[in-house]
Short mmCIF file of C-alpha atoms in Angstrom, two decimals:
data_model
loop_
_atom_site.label_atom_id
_atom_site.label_comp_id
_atom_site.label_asym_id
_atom_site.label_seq_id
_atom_site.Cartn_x
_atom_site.Cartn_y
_atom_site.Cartn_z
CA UNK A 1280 63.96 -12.35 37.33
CA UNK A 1281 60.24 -12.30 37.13
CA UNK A 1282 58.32 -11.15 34.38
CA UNK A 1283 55.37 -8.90 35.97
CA UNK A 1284 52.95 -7.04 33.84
CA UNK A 1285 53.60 -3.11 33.67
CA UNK A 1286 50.41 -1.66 33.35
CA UNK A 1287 50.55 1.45 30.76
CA UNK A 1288 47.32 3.60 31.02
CA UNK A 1289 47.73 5.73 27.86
CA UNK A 1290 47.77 2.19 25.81
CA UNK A 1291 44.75 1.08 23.79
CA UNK A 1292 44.26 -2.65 24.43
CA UNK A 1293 42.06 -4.84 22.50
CA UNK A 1294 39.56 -7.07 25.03
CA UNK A 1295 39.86 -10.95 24.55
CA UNK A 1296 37.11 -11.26 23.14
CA UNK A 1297 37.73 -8.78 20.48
CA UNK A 1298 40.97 -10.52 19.78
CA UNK A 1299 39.21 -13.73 19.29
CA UNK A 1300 37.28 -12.20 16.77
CA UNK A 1301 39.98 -10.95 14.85
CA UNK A 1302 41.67 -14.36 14.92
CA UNK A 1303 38.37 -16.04 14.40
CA UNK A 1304 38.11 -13.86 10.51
CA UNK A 1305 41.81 -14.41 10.13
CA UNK A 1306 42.18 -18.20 10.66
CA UNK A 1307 38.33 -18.27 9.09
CA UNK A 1308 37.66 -20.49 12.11
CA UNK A 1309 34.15 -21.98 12.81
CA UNK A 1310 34.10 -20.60 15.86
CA UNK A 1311 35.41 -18.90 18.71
CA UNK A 1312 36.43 -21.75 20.64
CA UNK A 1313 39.03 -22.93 17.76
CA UNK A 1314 40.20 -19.26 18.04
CA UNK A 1315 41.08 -19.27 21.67
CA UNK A 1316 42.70 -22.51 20.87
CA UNK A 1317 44.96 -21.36 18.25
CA UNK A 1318 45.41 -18.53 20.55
CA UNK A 1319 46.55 -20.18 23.60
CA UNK A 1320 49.09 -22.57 21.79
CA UNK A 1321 50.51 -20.26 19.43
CA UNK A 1322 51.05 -17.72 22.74
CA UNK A 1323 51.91 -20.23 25.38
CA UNK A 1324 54.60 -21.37 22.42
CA UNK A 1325 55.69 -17.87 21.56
CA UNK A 1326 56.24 -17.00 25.64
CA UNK A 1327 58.72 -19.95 25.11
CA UNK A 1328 61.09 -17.96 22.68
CA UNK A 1329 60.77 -14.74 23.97
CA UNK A 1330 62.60 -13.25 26.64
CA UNK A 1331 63.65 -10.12 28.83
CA UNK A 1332 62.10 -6.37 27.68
CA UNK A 1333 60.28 -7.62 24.30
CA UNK A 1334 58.56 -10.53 26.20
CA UNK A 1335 57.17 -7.93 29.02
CA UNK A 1336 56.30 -5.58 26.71
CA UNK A 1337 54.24 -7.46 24.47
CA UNK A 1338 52.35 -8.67 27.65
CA UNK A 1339 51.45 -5.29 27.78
CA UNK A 1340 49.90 -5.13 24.28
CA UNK A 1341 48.12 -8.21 24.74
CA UNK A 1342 44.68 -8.36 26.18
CA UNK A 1343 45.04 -9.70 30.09
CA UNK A 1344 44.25 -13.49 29.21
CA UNK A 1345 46.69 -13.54 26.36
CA UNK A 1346 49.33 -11.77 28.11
CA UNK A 1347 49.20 -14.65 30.85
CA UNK A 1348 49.44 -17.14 28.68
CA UNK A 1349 52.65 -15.99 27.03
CA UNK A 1350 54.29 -15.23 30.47
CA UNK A 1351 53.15 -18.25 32.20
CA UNK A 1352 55.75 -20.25 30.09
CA UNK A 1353 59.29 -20.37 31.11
CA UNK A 1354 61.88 -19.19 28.27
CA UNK A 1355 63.71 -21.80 27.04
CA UNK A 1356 67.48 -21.53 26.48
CA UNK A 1357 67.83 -22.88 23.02
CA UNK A 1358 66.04 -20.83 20.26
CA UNK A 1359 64.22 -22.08 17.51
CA UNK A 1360 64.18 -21.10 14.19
CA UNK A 1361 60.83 -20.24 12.34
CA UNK A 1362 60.33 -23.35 10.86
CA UNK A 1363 61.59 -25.18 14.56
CA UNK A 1364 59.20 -23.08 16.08
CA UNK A 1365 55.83 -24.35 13.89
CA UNK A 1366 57.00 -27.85 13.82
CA UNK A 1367 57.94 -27.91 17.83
CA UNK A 1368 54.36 -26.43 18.28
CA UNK A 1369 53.17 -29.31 16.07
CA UNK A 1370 54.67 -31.88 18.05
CA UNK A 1371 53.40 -30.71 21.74
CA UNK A 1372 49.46 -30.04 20.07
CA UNK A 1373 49.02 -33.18 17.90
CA UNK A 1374 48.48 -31.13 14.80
CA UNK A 1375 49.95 -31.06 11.59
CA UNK A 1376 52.47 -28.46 10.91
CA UNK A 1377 50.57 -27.00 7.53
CA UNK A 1378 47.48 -26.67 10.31
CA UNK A 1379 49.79 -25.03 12.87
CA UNK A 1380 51.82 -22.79 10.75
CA UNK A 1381 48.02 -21.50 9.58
CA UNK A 1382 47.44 -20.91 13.45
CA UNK A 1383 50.30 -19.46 13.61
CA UNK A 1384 50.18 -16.79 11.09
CA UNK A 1385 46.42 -16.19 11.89
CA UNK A 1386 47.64 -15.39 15.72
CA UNK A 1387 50.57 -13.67 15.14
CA UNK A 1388 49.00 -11.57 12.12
CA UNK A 1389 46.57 -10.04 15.43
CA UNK A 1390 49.49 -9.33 17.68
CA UNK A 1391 51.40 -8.01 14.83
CA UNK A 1392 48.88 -5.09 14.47
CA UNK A 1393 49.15 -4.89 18.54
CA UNK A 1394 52.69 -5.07 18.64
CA UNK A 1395 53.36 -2.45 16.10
CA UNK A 1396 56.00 -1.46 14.23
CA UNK A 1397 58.71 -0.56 16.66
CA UNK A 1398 58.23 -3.58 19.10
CA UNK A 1399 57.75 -5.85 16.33
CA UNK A 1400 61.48 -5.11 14.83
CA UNK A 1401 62.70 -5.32 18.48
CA UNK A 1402 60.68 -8.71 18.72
CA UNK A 1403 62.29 -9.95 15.45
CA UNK A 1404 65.95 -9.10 16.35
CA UNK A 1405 65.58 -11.18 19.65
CA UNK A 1406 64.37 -14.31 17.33
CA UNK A 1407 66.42 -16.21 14.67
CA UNK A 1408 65.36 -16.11 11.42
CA UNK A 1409 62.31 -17.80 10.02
CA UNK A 1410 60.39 -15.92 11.98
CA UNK A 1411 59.44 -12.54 10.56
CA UNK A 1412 57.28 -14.69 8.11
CA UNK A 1413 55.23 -15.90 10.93
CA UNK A 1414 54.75 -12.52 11.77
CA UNK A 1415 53.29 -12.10 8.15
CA UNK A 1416 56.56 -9.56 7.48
CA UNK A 1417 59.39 -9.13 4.66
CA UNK A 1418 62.06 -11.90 5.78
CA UNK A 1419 65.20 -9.57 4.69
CA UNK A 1420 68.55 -11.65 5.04
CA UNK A 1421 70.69 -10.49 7.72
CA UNK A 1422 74.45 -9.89 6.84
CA UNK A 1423 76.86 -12.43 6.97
CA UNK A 1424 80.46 -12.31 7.85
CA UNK A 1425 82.73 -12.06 5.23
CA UNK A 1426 84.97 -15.50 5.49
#
């Protein structure tokens, strides 16, 4: 199956640029190339985990450039927790996870607000846990089985 943007009309979508500035004060970045950086790797890294519905339709929430990156990557079969997820990202950039988890939350805190609410919960369910902290949300415990 390919994952093909779905263009919604009646959507209000941020420009790049805009959502480099918005990372940029989030991340308090020194500049807007570090932003697109953080932006690209935390994406490209994030298109990695997600898959089917809640992949394609954050592409659509995303500004064109960010949407490609997280779509250009191929899902991978084995989910990673939260915490797998920062220091996996860690590994393949070179950084340091405490500088990557900052990335992290400073990206994901501006596709968060572009997300919303609903697709965000639908985002969260696909993902193990760890990850609604990213996200800069409540981590509530999910049940478990009684033994």
């Amino acid at each position: 199956m390919y994952n093909q943007l779905r263009t919604n009309p009646s959507q209000t979508v941020m420009t790049f640029d805009q959502m480099l500035e918005r990372v940029r004060h989030e991340g308090a970045y020194p500049n807007r190339e570090r932003a697109a950086e953080a932006v690209h790797n935390v994406l490209a890294a994030l298109g990695r985990q997600l898959a089917g519905e809640e992949r394609v339709d954050l592409a659509q929430c995303l500004p064109t450039e960010a949407a490609l990156t997280l779509i250009a990557q191929i899902s991978e079969t084995e989910r990673l927790t939260g915490w797998g997820f920062v220091k996996d990202l860690a590994a393949r950039t070179g950084a340091t996870p405490a500088t990557t988890r900052w990335d992290t939350g400073a990206v994901l805190a501006v596709v968060t607000r572009l997300a919303g609410p609903d697709l965000l919960a639908r985002i969260l369910r696909q993902l193990p846990g760890g990850y609604a902290l990213l996200f800069g949300q409540a981590e509530l415990r999910r049940p478990q089985p009684a033994a």
